[in-house]
Coordinates of C-alpha atoms in Angstrom, one line a residue:
Chain T
M1 CA -9.4 8.4 21.3
T2 CA -7.2 6.1 19.4
L3 CA -10.0 3.3 18.9
S4 CA -12.4 5.8 17.2
R5 CA -9.6 6.9 15.1
I6 CA -8.4 3.6 14.1
G7 CA -12.4 3.3 13.2
A8 CA -12.6 6.1 11.5
T9 CA -9.4 5.2 9.4
T10 CA -10.6 1.9 8.8
L11 CA -13.6 3.0 7.3
A12 CA -11.7 5.5 5.0
Q13 CA -9.3 2.5 4.0
M14 CA -12.4 0.5 3.1
R15 CA -13.5 3.3 1.1
M16 CA -10.4 3.4 -0.9
M17 CA -10.5 -0.6 -1.2
F18 CA -14.2 -1.1 -2.3
R19 CA -14.0 2.2 -4.5
R20 CA -11.7 0.3 -6.9
R21 CA -13.8 -1.8 -9.3
I22 CA -10.9 -3.7 -10.2
V23 CA -10.1 -5.0 -6.5
L24 CA -13.9 -6.0 -6.3
F25 CA -13.3 -8.2 -9.6
W26 CA -10.1 -9.6 -8.7
S27 CA -11.3 -10.7 -5.2
L28 CA -15.0 -11.4 -6.0
V29 CA -15.7 -11.8 -9.6
F30 CA -12.9 -13.7 -11.0
P31 CA -12.6 -16.7 -8.4
I32 CA -16.4 -17.4 -9.3
I33 CA -15.5 -17.0 -13.0
L34 CA -12.7 -19.5 -12.6
M35 CA -14.7 -21.8 -10.6
A36 CA -17.2 -22.0 -13.4
L37 CA -14.4 -22.5 -16.0
L38 CA -13.0 -25.1 -14.0
G39 CA -16.4 -26.8 -13.0
L40 CA -17.6 -27.1 -16.6
L41 CA -14.2 -28.4 -17.8
F42 CA -13.5 -30.9 -15.5
G43 CA -17.5 -32.2 -15.1
R44 CA -18.6 -32.7 -11.9
S45 CA -16.7 -35.6 -10.2
I46 CA -13.4 -37.1 -9.9
D47 CA -13.8 -40.9 -11.3
A48 CA -11.4 -43.0 -9.1
G49 CA -12.1 -46.0 -11.6
T50 CA -12.4 -49.8 -10.8
I51 CA -11.0 -51.4 -8.2
T52 CA -10.3 -55.4 -7.7
V53 CA -11.2 -56.4 -4.3
I54 CA -10.1 -59.7 -2.7
D55 CA -10.9 -60.4 0.6
A56 CA -9.0 -63.3 1.7
S57 CA -9.6 -62.4 5.7
H58 CA -13.2 -62.4 6.4
T59 CA -13.2 -60.4 9.3
P60 CA -15.7 -57.4 10.5
A61 CA -13.4 -54.9 9.5
S62 CA -12.7 -56.6 5.9
T63 CA -16.6 -56.4 5.1
A64 CA -16.8 -52.9 6.3
M65 CA -13.8 -51.8 4.0
V66 CA -15.3 -53.7 0.8
H67 CA -18.5 -51.7 1.9
A68 CA -16.5 -48.2 2.6
L69 CA -14.8 -48.8 -0.9
S70 CA -18.4 -50.0 -2.5
T71 CA -19.9 -46.8 -1.3
T72 CA -17.4 -44.2 -2.5
K73 CA -18.5 -42.3 -4.9
G74 CA -16.7 -42.5 -8.2
V75 CA -15.2 -46.0 -7.2
T76 CA -16.8 -49.6 -8.6
V77 CA -15.9 -52.3 -6.6
K78 CA -15.3 -55.6 -8.1
T79 CA -15.2 -59.0 -6.4
D80 CA -15.1 -61.5 -8.8
Q81 CA -11.3 -62.2 -8.8
T82 CA -9.4 -64.7 -6.4
D83 CA -5.7 -65.0 -7.8
V84 CA -3.8 -62.0 -6.6
A85 CA -1.4 -62.6 -9.5
H86 CA -4.1 -62.5 -12.1
A87 CA -5.3 -59.7 -10.6
R88 CA -2.2 -57.9 -10.4
K89 CA -1.5 -58.7 -14.1
Q90 CA -4.9 -56.9 -14.8
V91 CA -3.9 -53.7 -13.0
Q92 CA -0.9 -53.8 -14.8
D93 CA -2.3 -54.3 -18.2
G94 CA -4.9 -51.2 -17.7
D95 CA -7.9 -53.5 -17.5
R96 CA -8.5 -52.4 -13.6
D97 CA -7.3 -49.1 -11.9
A98 CA -6.0 -51.3 -8.5
L99 CA -6.1 -54.0 -6.6
V100 CA -6.6 -54.1 -2.7
V101 CA -5.8 -57.3 -1.1
L102 CA -7.3 -57.9 2.4
T103 CA -5.7 -60.6 4.3
K104 CA -5.4 -61.7 8.1
T105 CA -1.9 -61.3 10.1
P106 CA -0.8 -63.8 12.4
A107 CA -1.9 -61.2 15.1
G108 CA -5.3 -61.5 14.1
A109 CA -5.8 -58.0 12.7
T110 CA -6.8 -57.2 8.9
A111 CA -4.1 -55.9 6.6
A112 CA -5.1 -54.2 3.4
H113 CA -2.5 -54.1 0.5
L114 CA -3.2 -52.0 -2.3
Y115 CA -1.8 -52.3 -5.9
Y116 CA -2.1 -49.7 -8.3
S117 CA -0.5 -48.1 -11.7
N118 CA 1.4 -45.0 -12.0
A119 CA 0.2 -44.8 -15.6
S120 CA -1.9 -41.9 -14.3
A121 CA -0.5 -40.5 -11.4
T122 CA -3.7 -38.3 -10.7
Q123 CA -5.6 -41.3 -10.5
A124 CA -2.9 -43.2 -8.5
G125 CA -3.0 -40.5 -6.0
I126 CA -6.8 -40.3 -5.8
I127 CA -7.0 -44.4 -5.2
R128 CA -4.3 -44.0 -2.6
G129 CA -6.2 -41.7 -1.1
I130 CA -9.3 -43.6 -0.9
V131 CA -8.1 -46.4 0.4
S132 CA -5.8 -45.1 2.6
G133 CA -8.7 -42.7 4.1
A134 CA -10.9 -46.0 4.1
S135 CA -8.6 -48.1 6.2
S136 CA -7.6 -45.4 8.8
R137 CA -11.2 -44.9 9.3
I138 CA -11.6 -48.4 9.9
S139 CA -8.6 -48.8 12.1
V140 CA -10.0 -46.1 14.2
A141 CA -13.3 -47.4 14.5
A142 CA -12.2 -51.0 15.1
T143 CA -10.8 -49.9 18.5
G144 CA -14.2 -49.0 19.8
S145 CA -16.3 -51.4 21.2
P146 CA -19.1 -52.9 18.2
P147 CA -17.0 -54.0 15.6
A148 CA -20.3 -53.4 13.0
I149 CA -19.4 -49.8 11.7
V150 CA -21.4 -47.3 9.7
Y151 CA -20.2 -45.0 7.1
S152 CA -21.2 -42.0 6.0
Q153 CA -20.0 -41.5 2.2
Q154 CA -18.7 -38.0 2.8
S155 CA -16.5 -38.9 5.8
V156 CA -14.1 -41.2 3.7
D157 CA -11.5 -39.0 1.9
S158 CA -11.5 -35.7 -0.1
S159 CA -11.5 -37.9 -3.2
S160 CA -15.2 -38.6 -2.6
L161 CA -15.9 -35.1 -3.1
S162 CA -17.4 -34.2 -6.3
Y163 CA -14.9 -31.8 -8.2
I164 CA -17.0 -28.6 -7.8
D165 CA -16.9 -29.5 -4.0
F166 CA -13.1 -30.0 -4.0
L167 CA -12.6 -26.8 -6.1
L168 CA -14.4 -24.3 -3.9
P169 CA -12.4 -24.3 -1.0
G170 CA -9.4 -23.7 -3.1
I171 CA -10.4 -21.2 -4.9
L172 CA -11.6 -19.3 -1.9
A173 CA -8.2 -20.0 -0.5
L174 CA -6.2 -18.7 -3.5
A175 CA -8.6 -15.3 -3.5
I176 CA -8.4 -14.5 -0.3
M177 CA -3.9 -15.1 -0.7
I178 CA -3.9 -13.0 -3.9
S179 CA -6.4 -10.1 -2.2
A180 CA -4.4 -10.0 0.7
V181 CA -0.7 -10.1 -0.8
I182 CA -1.8 -7.5 -3.2
G183 CA -3.8 -5.8 -0.7
L184 CA -0.6 -4.3 1.2
S185 CA 2.6 -4.9 -1.0
T186 CA 1.7 -2.8 -3.9
V187 CA -0.4 -0.4 -2.1
L188 CA 2.4 0.2 0.4
V189 CA 5.2 0.7 -2.1
T190 CA 2.9 2.9 -4.0
W191 CA 2.1 5.0 -0.7
R192 CA 5.6 5.3 -0.1
K193 CA 6.7 6.3 -3.5
Q194 CA 4.1 9.1 -3.9
G195 CA 4.9 10.5 -0.3
V196 CA 1.9 9.5 1.5
L197 CA 3.3 7.9 4.4
R198 CA 5.7 11.1 4.5
R199 CA 2.7 13.0 4.9
L200 CA 1.2 11.0 7.4
K201 CA 4.4 10.8 9.5
L202 CA 3.7 14.7 9.8
T203 CA 0.2 13.9 11.8
P204 CA 0.5 12.2 15.3
M205 CA -1.3 9.2 14.1
P206 CA 1.3 6.5 14.5
L207 CA 1.8 4.7 11.5
W208 CA 1.1 1.2 13.4
E209 CA -2.5 2.7 13.6
F210 CA -2.7 3.3 9.7
L211 CA -1.5 -0.4 9.0
V212 CA -4.0 -2.0 11.7
A213 CA -6.7 0.1 9.8
R214 CA -5.5 -1.6 6.2
V215 CA -5.4 -5.3 7.6
A216 CA -8.9 -4.6 9.3
A217 CA -10.2 -3.3 6.0
S218 CA -8.5 -6.3 4.1
L219 CA -9.9 -8.6 6.5
T220 CA -13.2 -7.4 5.9
L221 CA -12.7 -8.1 2.4
A222 CA -11.9 -11.6 3.3
L223 CA -15.0 -12.3 4.9
L224 CA -16.8 -10.8 2.2
Q225 CA -15.1 -13.6 -0.1
V226 CA -15.8 -16.3 2.4
A227 CA -19.5 -15.2 2.3
V228 CA -20.0 -14.8 -1.5
L229 CA -17.8 -17.7 -2.8
I230 CA -20.1 -20.1 -0.4
T231 CA -23.3 -18.5 -1.0
F232 CA -22.2 -18.9 -4.5
G233 CA -21.2 -22.2 -4.5
A234 CA -23.9 -23.5 -2.4
L235 CA -26.5 -22.0 -4.5
V236 CA -25.2 -21.8 -7.9
F237 CA -23.2 -24.9 -8.4
G238 CA -24.7 -26.9 -5.8
V239 CA -21.5 -27.4 -3.6
S240 CA -22.9 -29.4 -0.6
I241 CA -21.5 -27.1 2.3
S242 CA -20.7 -28.9 6.0
P243 CA -22.4 -27.7 9.0
T244 CA -19.0 -27.3 10.3
A245 CA -18.3 -24.1 7.5
W246 CA -18.5 -21.5 9.8
A247 CA -15.0 -22.5 11.3
A248 CA -14.1 -21.5 7.9
I249 CA -14.3 -17.8 9.2
P250 CA -11.4 -18.1 11.6
V251 CA -9.5 -19.8 9.2
A252 CA -10.0 -17.4 6.5
L253 CA -9.1 -14.6 9.0
V254 CA -5.7 -16.0 10.0
G255 CA -4.8 -17.0 6.6
A256 CA -5.5 -13.6 5.3
L257 CA -3.6 -12.0 8.2
C258 CA -1.0 -14.4 7.2
F259 CA -0.6 -13.0 3.6
L260 CA -1.4 -9.6 4.5
V261 CA 2.1 -9.8 6.4
M262 CA 3.4 -11.6 3.7
G263 CA 2.6 -8.5 1.5
F264 CA 3.8 -6.1 4.0
T265 CA 7.1 -7.8 4.0
V266 CA 7.3 -7.5 0.1
G267 CA 6.4 -3.8 0.6
S268 CA 8.7 -3.3 3.2
L269 CA 11.7 -4.8 0.9
V270 CA 10.8 -3.5 -2.6
A271 CA 10.8 0.3 -3.8
E272 CA 9.1 0.0 -7.1
P273 CA 5.3 -0.6 -7.5
E274 CA 6.4 -2.8 -10.7
T275 CA 8.8 -4.8 -8.7
A276 CA 6.2 -5.3 -6.2
D277 CA 3.7 -6.7 -8.5
A278 CA 6.3 -9.0 -10.0
V279 CA 7.7 -10.2 -6.4
T280 CA 4.2 -11.1 -5.7
N281 CA 3.6 -12.8 -8.7
V282 CA 6.5 -14.7 -8.1
I283 CA 5.5 -15.6 -4.6
T284 CA 2.1 -16.6 -5.2
N285 CA 1.8 -18.2 -8.7
P286 CA 3.8 -21.3 -7.4
M287 CA 1.7 -21.7 -4.4
M288 CA -1.5 -21.5 -6.6
F289 CA -0.4 -24.4 -8.5
L290 CA 1.4 -26.8 -5.9
S291 CA -0.8 -26.1 -2.8
G292 CA -4.0 -28.4 -3.8
T293 CA -5.9 -25.7 -5.2
F294 CA -6.9 -27.2 -8.3
Y295 CA -6.2 -31.3 -7.8
P296 CA -5.0 -32.8 -4.6
V297 CA -1.9 -32.8 -3.3
A298 CA -1.9 -36.3 -2.6
A299 CA -2.1 -37.2 -6.4
M300 CA 1.0 -35.0 -7.0
P301 CA 4.8 -36.4 -7.5
A302 CA 6.6 -37.1 -3.9
F303 CA 8.4 -34.4 -4.4
V304 CA 6.0 -31.7 -5.3
Q305 CA 4.1 -33.0 -2.0
T306 CA 7.4 -32.1 0.0
I307 CA 7.5 -28.7 -1.4
A308 CA 3.8 -28.4 -0.7
K309 CA 4.2 -28.8 3.2
V310 CA 6.2 -26.0 3.4
L311 CA 3.5 -23.4 1.7
P312 CA 1.2 -21.6 3.9
L313 CA -1.7 -21.9 1.0
Y314 CA -1.3 -25.5 1.6
Y315 CA -2.2 -25.6 4.9
M316 CA -5.2 -22.5 4.4
T317 CA -6.5 -24.6 1.6
N318 CA -6.6 -28.2 3.6
A319 CA -8.0 -26.2 6.5
L320 CA -10.8 -24.3 4.4
R321 CA -11.7 -27.7 2.8
D322 CA -11.8 -29.9 5.5
T323 CA -14.2 -27.6 7.2
I324 CA -16.4 -26.0 4.2
V325 CA -17.2 -29.6 2.8
R326 CA -15.4 -32.3 4.8
D327 CA -17.5 -32.1 8.0
R328 CA -14.3 -31.3 10.4
G329 CA -14.5 -28.6 12.8
L330 CA -12.3 -25.9 14.2
M331 CA -10.4 -28.3 16.5
Y332 CA -9.1 -30.7 13.7
V333 CA -7.9 -27.8 11.8
M334 CA -6.3 -26.5 14.7
P335 CA -2.4 -27.5 13.6
D336 CA -3.2 -25.7 10.2
I337 CA -4.1 -22.6 11.9
G338 CA -0.9 -23.1 14.0
V339 CA 1.5 -23.5 10.9
L340 CA -0.6 -20.1 9.6
L341 CA 0.4 -18.3 12.9
A342 CA 3.6 -19.3 13.0
V343 CA 4.3 -18.2 9.4
T344 CA 2.8 -15.0 10.4
A345 CA 5.0 -14.2 13.2
V346 CA 8.4 -14.9 11.2
L347 CA 7.4 -12.8 8.5
A348 CA 6.2 -9.7 11.0
I349 CA 9.5 -9.9 12.5
V350 CA 11.2 -9.5 9.3
S351 CA 9.0 -6.8 8.0
L352 CA 9.3 -4.9 10.9
R353 CA 13.0 -4.8 10.9
T354 CA 13.1 -3.8 7.2
F355 CA 10.4 -1.3 7.0
R356 CA 11.4 2.1 5.4
W357 CA 9.3 5.3 5.2
E358 CA 10.9 6.6 2.4
Chain J
M1 CA 7.0 36.7 20.2
V2 CA 9.4 34.4 18.1
A3 CA 7.7 31.7 16.1
I4 CA 10.2 29.7 14.6
Q5 CA 14.1 29.9 15.7
V6 CA 16.9 28.4 13.9
D7 CA 20.2 28.2 14.9
S8 CA 23.2 27.0 13.0
L9 CA 21.4 24.7 11.1
T10 CA 23.4 21.6 9.2
K11 CA 22.3 18.8 7.0
R12 CA 24.8 17.0 5.2
Y13 CA 24.2 14.2 2.2
G14 CA 27.8 12.3 2.2
E15 CA 30.2 14.9 0.9
H16 CA 27.3 17.1 -0.2
V17 CA 26.6 20.2 2.4
A18 CA 23.0 20.6 1.6
V19 CA 22.3 23.4 4.4
D20 CA 25.4 25.0 5.8
G21 CA 24.7 26.5 9.4
I22 CA 22.0 28.8 8.6
S23 CA 20.2 30.7 11.1
F24 CA 17.3 32.7 11.3
Q25 CA 13.9 34.0 13.0
V26 CA 10.5 34.3 12.1
E27 CA 8.0 35.9 14.1
Q28 CA 4.6 35.1 15.2
G29 CA 1.7 36.0 12.4
E30 CA 4.8 36.6 9.8
A31 CA 4.4 35.8 6.1
F32 CA 8.3 34.2 5.7
G33 CA 9.7 33.5 2.3
I34 CA 12.9 31.2 1.4
L35 CA 13.5 32.1 -1.7
G36 CA 16.2 30.6 -4.1
P37 CA 17.5 28.6 -7.4
N38 CA 16.7 24.7 -7.3
G39 CA 19.1 22.9 -5.0
A40 CA 19.8 25.7 -3.1
G41 CA 18.8 24.0 0.2
K42 CA 15.3 25.5 0.7
T43 CA 13.5 22.2 1.0
T44 CA 16.0 20.5 3.3
T45 CA 15.8 23.5 5.7
L46 CA 11.8 23.5 5.6
E47 CA 12.1 19.8 6.3
M48 CA 14.3 19.8 9.3
I49 CA 12.0 22.5 10.8
E50 CA 9.1 20.2 10.2
G51 CA 11.0 17.2 11.8
L52 CA 10.9 15.5 8.7
R53 CA 14.6 15.3 8.3
K54 CA 17.2 15.0 11.1
P55 CA 19.9 17.7 11.0
D56 CA 23.5 16.9 11.6
S57 CA 23.8 20.0 13.8
G58 CA 22.3 22.9 15.0
Q59 CA 18.6 23.9 16.4
V60 CA 15.4 24.5 15.6
H61 CA 12.5 25.4 17.9
V62 CA 8.8 26.2 17.0
L63 CA 7.0 28.0 19.4
G64 CA 9.4 27.6 22.1
R65 CA 9.5 24.2 21.7
P66 CA 12.5 22.2 20.5
V67 CA 11.7 20.0 17.3
W68 CA 14.3 17.5 17.7
P69 CA 14.9 15.2 19.1
D70 CA 11.2 14.3 19.0
P71 CA 9.1 16.4 16.3
R72 CA 5.9 15.1 17.8
S73 CA 6.0 17.6 20.3
V74 CA 5.1 20.3 17.5
Q75 CA 3.1 18.4 15.2
S76 CA -0.5 19.4 16.4
L77 CA 1.1 23.3 16.4
I78 CA 2.3 23.1 12.6
G79 CA 0.4 22.0 9.3
V80 CA 2.7 21.1 6.5
Q81 CA 2.0 21.0 2.7
L82 CA 4.7 18.9 1.1
Q83 CA 6.1 19.7 -2.2
S84 CA 4.8 16.3 -3.9
T85 CA 2.0 14.6 -2.3
T86 CA -0.1 12.4 -4.0
L87 CA -2.8 11.7 -2.1
F88 CA -5.2 8.9 -1.5
D89 CA -7.2 7.8 -4.6
R90 CA -10.7 7.0 -4.0
L91 CA -11.2 9.4 -0.9
T92 CA -13.3 12.8 -1.7
S93 CA -11.9 16.2 -0.3
R94 CA -14.2 16.2 2.5
E95 CA -13.6 12.5 3.6
L96 CA -9.8 13.3 3.3
L97 CA -10.3 16.2 5.0
E98 CA -12.2 14.8 7.6
L99 CA -9.7 11.7 8.3
F100 CA -6.9 13.8 8.7
A101 CA -9.0 15.8 11.3
C102 CA -9.5 12.4 13.0
F103 CA -5.3 11.8 12.8
Y104 CA -5.1 15.0 14.8
N105 CA -7.9 13.5 17.3
R106 CA -10.2 16.3 16.7
S107 CA -13.9 15.6 17.4
D108 CA -15.5 18.5 14.8
G109 CA -13.7 17.0 11.9
S110 CA -16.6 17.7 9.3
E111 CA -17.0 21.8 10.5
R112 CA -13.0 21.9 10.0
A113 CA -13.8 20.1 6.7
Q114 CA -16.1 22.5 6.0
L115 CA -14.3 25.6 7.3
V116 CA -11.0 24.8 5.6
L117 CA -13.0 23.9 2.2
E118 CA -14.0 27.7 2.2
Q119 CA -10.6 29.0 3.0
V120 CA -9.2 27.6 -0.1
G121 CA -12.1 28.1 -2.2
L122 CA -12.9 24.4 -2.8
V123 CA -16.4 23.9 -1.5
G124 CA -17.4 23.4 -5.3
K125 CA -15.2 20.0 -5.2
A126 CA -15.9 18.7 -2.0
D127 CA -17.1 15.6 -3.1
A128 CA -14.7 15.0 -5.8
Y129 CA -11.9 12.7 -5.9
A130 CA -8.4 14.3 -6.0
D131 CA -7.2 12.9 -9.0
D132 CA -10.5 14.1 -10.8
M133 CA -9.3 17.8 -9.8
S134 CA -6.9 20.2 -11.8
G135 CA -3.4 21.0 -10.0
G136 CA -4.1 24.0 -8.9
Q137 CA -7.3 22.6 -7.0
Q138 CA -4.8 19.8 -6.0
Q139 CA -2.5 22.2 -4.3
R140 CA -5.4 23.7 -2.9
L141 CA -6.5 20.4 -1.3
A142 CA -2.6 19.9 0.1
I143 CA -3.2 23.5 1.9
A144 CA -6.6 22.5 3.2
L145 CA -5.8 19.4 4.8
A146 CA -2.4 21.5 6.5
L147 CA -5.1 23.7 7.7
V148 CA -7.6 20.9 8.7
H149 CA -6.5 20.9 12.4
D150 CA -6.1 24.8 12.9
P151 CA -2.2 24.9 13.3
D152 CA -0.5 27.9 14.2
V153 CA 2.3 27.7 12.1
V154 CA 1.7 26.9 8.3
F155 CA 4.5 25.7 6.1
L156 CA 4.0 25.8 2.2
D157 CA 6.9 23.9 0.2
E158 CA 6.9 25.8 -3.0
P159 CA 2.8 25.8 -3.4
T160 CA 2.8 27.5 -7.0
T161 CA 5.5 25.2 -8.8
G162 CA 3.9 23.6 -11.8
L163 CA 0.8 25.9 -12.0
D164 CA -0.1 27.9 -14.9
P165 CA -0.5 32.0 -14.2
Q166 CA -3.6 32.1 -13.6
A167 CA -3.8 29.2 -11.1
R168 CA -0.8 30.8 -9.3
R169 CA -2.9 34.4 -8.7
N170 CA -5.5 32.4 -7.4
L171 CA -3.3 30.5 -5.1
W172 CA -1.6 33.4 -3.8
D173 CA -4.7 35.1 -2.9
V174 CA -5.6 32.0 -0.8
I175 CA -2.0 32.3 1.1
R176 CA -2.8 35.9 1.8
A177 CA -6.2 34.8 3.0
I178 CA -4.6 32.5 5.4
H179 CA -1.9 34.8 6.8
A180 CA -4.0 38.0 6.6
D181 CA -7.3 37.1 7.8
A182 CA -6.7 33.9 9.5
G183 CA -3.5 35.4 11.5
K184 CA -1.4 32.2 10.7
T185 CA 2.3 32.7 10.7
V186 CA 3.2 31.2 7.2
V187 CA 6.3 29.9 5.9
L188 CA 7.0 28.9 2.5
T189 CA 9.5 28.5 -0.1
T190 CA 9.7 29.5 -3.5
H191 CA 11.9 29.8 -6.8
Y192 CA 9.7 32.6 -8.0
L193 CA 10.9 36.3 -7.4
E194 CA 7.5 37.9 -8.1
E195 CA 5.8 35.4 -5.2
A196 CA 8.3 35.9 -2.6
E197 CA 7.9 39.7 -3.4
T198 CA 4.1 39.7 -3.2
L199 CA 3.6 37.2 -0.7
C200 CA 5.9 37.9 2.1
D201 CA 6.9 40.2 4.9
R202 CA 10.4 39.1 5.1
V203 CA 12.4 36.9 2.5
A204 CA 15.7 34.7 3.1
I205 CA 17.5 34.4 -0.3
M206 CA 19.5 31.1 0.0
D207 CA 22.0 30.0 -2.5
E208 CA 24.3 27.2 -2.5
S209 CA 23.4 25.9 0.9
R210 CA 23.5 29.5 2.8
V211 CA 21.2 32.2 3.6
I212 CA 23.0 34.9 1.5
A213 CA 20.5 37.9 2.5
L214 CA 17.4 38.6 4.9
D215 CA 15.3 41.3 4.8
T216 CA 11.7 42.9 3.7
P217 CA 11.5 42.6 0.0
A218 CA 11.5 46.9 0.1
G219 CA 14.9 46.6 2.4
L220 CA 16.5 43.9 0.3
I221 CA 15.9 46.3 -2.9
A222 CA 16.9 49.3 -1.0
S223 CA 20.2 47.6 -0.1
L224 CA 21.0 48.1 -3.7
G225 CA 21.2 51.7 -3.0
A226 CA 19.6 52.4 -6.7
E227 CA 16.2 53.7 -7.8
V228 CA 16.2 52.6 -11.3
R229 CA 17.8 49.8 -13.0
I230 CA 18.7 50.6 -16.7
S231 CA 19.6 47.8 -19.1
Y232 CA 20.1 47.6 -22.5
T233 CA 21.7 45.1 -25.4
E234 CA 24.9 46.3 -26.9
G235 CA 26.8 44.5 -29.5
G236 CA 24.6 41.3 -28.7
E237 CA 25.6 41.7 -25.0
E238 CA 22.9 42.8 -22.0
Q239 CA 24.2 45.4 -20.0
V240 CA 23.0 46.5 -16.6
A241 CA 23.5 49.5 -14.6
Y242 CA 21.7 50.8 -11.2
A243 CA 21.2 54.6 -10.6
H244 CA 19.4 57.2 -8.5
D245 CA 18.2 59.4 -10.9
A246 CA 16.6 57.9 -14.0
Q247 CA 16.1 60.6 -16.3
G248 CA 20.0 61.6 -15.7
A249 CA 20.9 58.3 -15.8
V250 CA 19.1 57.6 -19.1
L251 CA 20.8 60.5 -20.6
E252 CA 24.1 59.6 -19.5
T253 CA 23.8 56.1 -20.8
L254 CA 23.0 57.8 -24.5
E255 CA 25.3 60.4 -24.5
A256 CA 28.2 57.7 -23.9
A257 CA 27.2 55.7 -26.7
R258 CA 26.9 58.6 -28.8
Q259 CA 30.4 59.6 -28.2
R260 CA 31.6 55.9 -28.5
G261 CA 30.0 55.5 -32.0
A262 CA 27.8 52.2 -30.4
Q263 CA 24.5 51.1 -31.5
I264 CA 22.1 50.1 -28.2
E265 CA 19.2 48.6 -28.4
G266 CA 16.2 47.3 -26.0
L267 CA 17.1 50.2 -23.4
S268 CA 14.7 49.9 -20.7
V269 CA 14.2 51.4 -17.3
R270 CA 12.4 50.1 -14.3
G271 CA 12.6 49.8 -10.5
P272 CA 15.1 47.2 -9.1
S273 CA 13.7 43.8 -8.0
L274 CA 14.7 40.9 -5.9
E275 CA 16.2 39.5 -8.9
D276 CA 18.8 42.5 -9.5
V277 CA 19.4 41.7 -5.3
F278 CA 20.3 38.3 -6.3
L279 CA 22.6 39.2 -9.3
K280 CA 24.0 41.7 -7.3
L281 CA 24.9 39.2 -4.3
T282 CA 25.9 36.1 -6.3
G283 CA 26.9 37.6 -9.9
R284 CA 24.6 35.1 -11.3
E285 CA 21.3 35.8 -12.6
F286 CA 18.1 34.4 -10.8
R287 CA 17.1 31.6 -13.2
E288 CA 13.3 30.5 -12.2

């Protein structure tokens, strides 16, 4: 009986949710508009710039590195320099964007040293990402038996993605976060204020069932957001969706659950709907700008990167980006899922201790 | 058989005693009214019986079962319309009723929904959202929700407060039908004297946290020991007197006024009402 009751309650919650046009606008239409606007404003790809490569080692690894860099989208590789000091001066003067020097270590390994300018923090971050990504790829591959390595363009790093590819998972994470936090905070406070929770208390149905139904309805909305945004991204904006994109479904569900519990915590602590809205904004706005939604966290100052790593949206964004456009499967994003589940557990304990009916 | 047994029920909020050791019984099938001015303790009393507010001392039994400490044992026996419940938006009357029927694990939700919609005269609004309905219609929906699981005892907390006279009279017909036709025990609070008088078999008058009188409306009025109430204004002050014999009392009043050379105005003679009972018991006018 309880299962059928939860089912009927979930259906009612879905009706309440989907019959509100404003909910549909913020959760589905607005993200698409945002994606279109940002896509138009910032063009199709991030241009990493021109990198000078001086290969003084001539190992298979160094050759592979030069190849990897020169096939990275948005990167122009120049091998016309031999003098490191002169090449460094070029980077300092802004004639080139970075310099990579490849040398042989006494142990026989290949060392890559990157010189870059901080004149543009974003560009420096992108270049750091590209070069460190390429070198780590080669290091991994070098431990295997054949020294010759084949590189696909996509697998190098996020910075090789076109901007719209980069943007789609970020906006999806953002949209799910906002829908989920608001979906439980403001709603819970309003229910309490209007006496709906008291009225429910008079029925034999326990409150947890009612909340489970709400969570189920909200998770359905999250799945709808995944489907609509990915479809729109692929068909209208030409985002190249990885075959691993199905793994975005568990990531989206766990992320949505985390932010629903966050909304429930706000709803448990706050008495007025207006306060709930304000608190929700205070929580979600910084996350929106610090979690790599619109630009790579790697391109931000170091202290911002530290802050990002305590924000749940950072992990959700990363995991969605990995699975939707970076060809990475569920196992790869398990650490991100783990962080989201841990945050969920902590918030659940806090909110259950502070929950009030009236 | 006793539907509700209340013994020495007390509720305090800090220093303030909201309900002060009240006791009464409600018989099954009775329409029982708790009448009193705002702040008398009516709603607190009702909420302690419904299981929403835990009493500080005293006991409540509904159909023989103790409400406290675990109100769940009486939940399916009682139906409650709270004083102010804004219901979920974006659900129609019918959907809400079916949902509530489902909360009580009833499998006949759609039949029950249709039945109570008919009972409260809301069939025409079955597919409307609550926020698109008038105040009177919303109250009727709240009563329908209290009835949907077919409870034995129905609690209505100030059901007609804030309604215009026409809507109030319509709602009275609904409440009468629940009591008379459906045979439910109805307990209602009100601060409308006329409402208590016309709807209730028995009325408990509450004032300052206590029950100060309890009887049938006719019995309460008879306790005044008067057949008529005579009132007039003399020198700007209203005078009220009670008497057995209307004709004799009017003549006496006029004669007395003539003898002392006073000018009296607005002489009115009518049968006494619950208002007079309240005035006599408290020395204060009942302000609705």
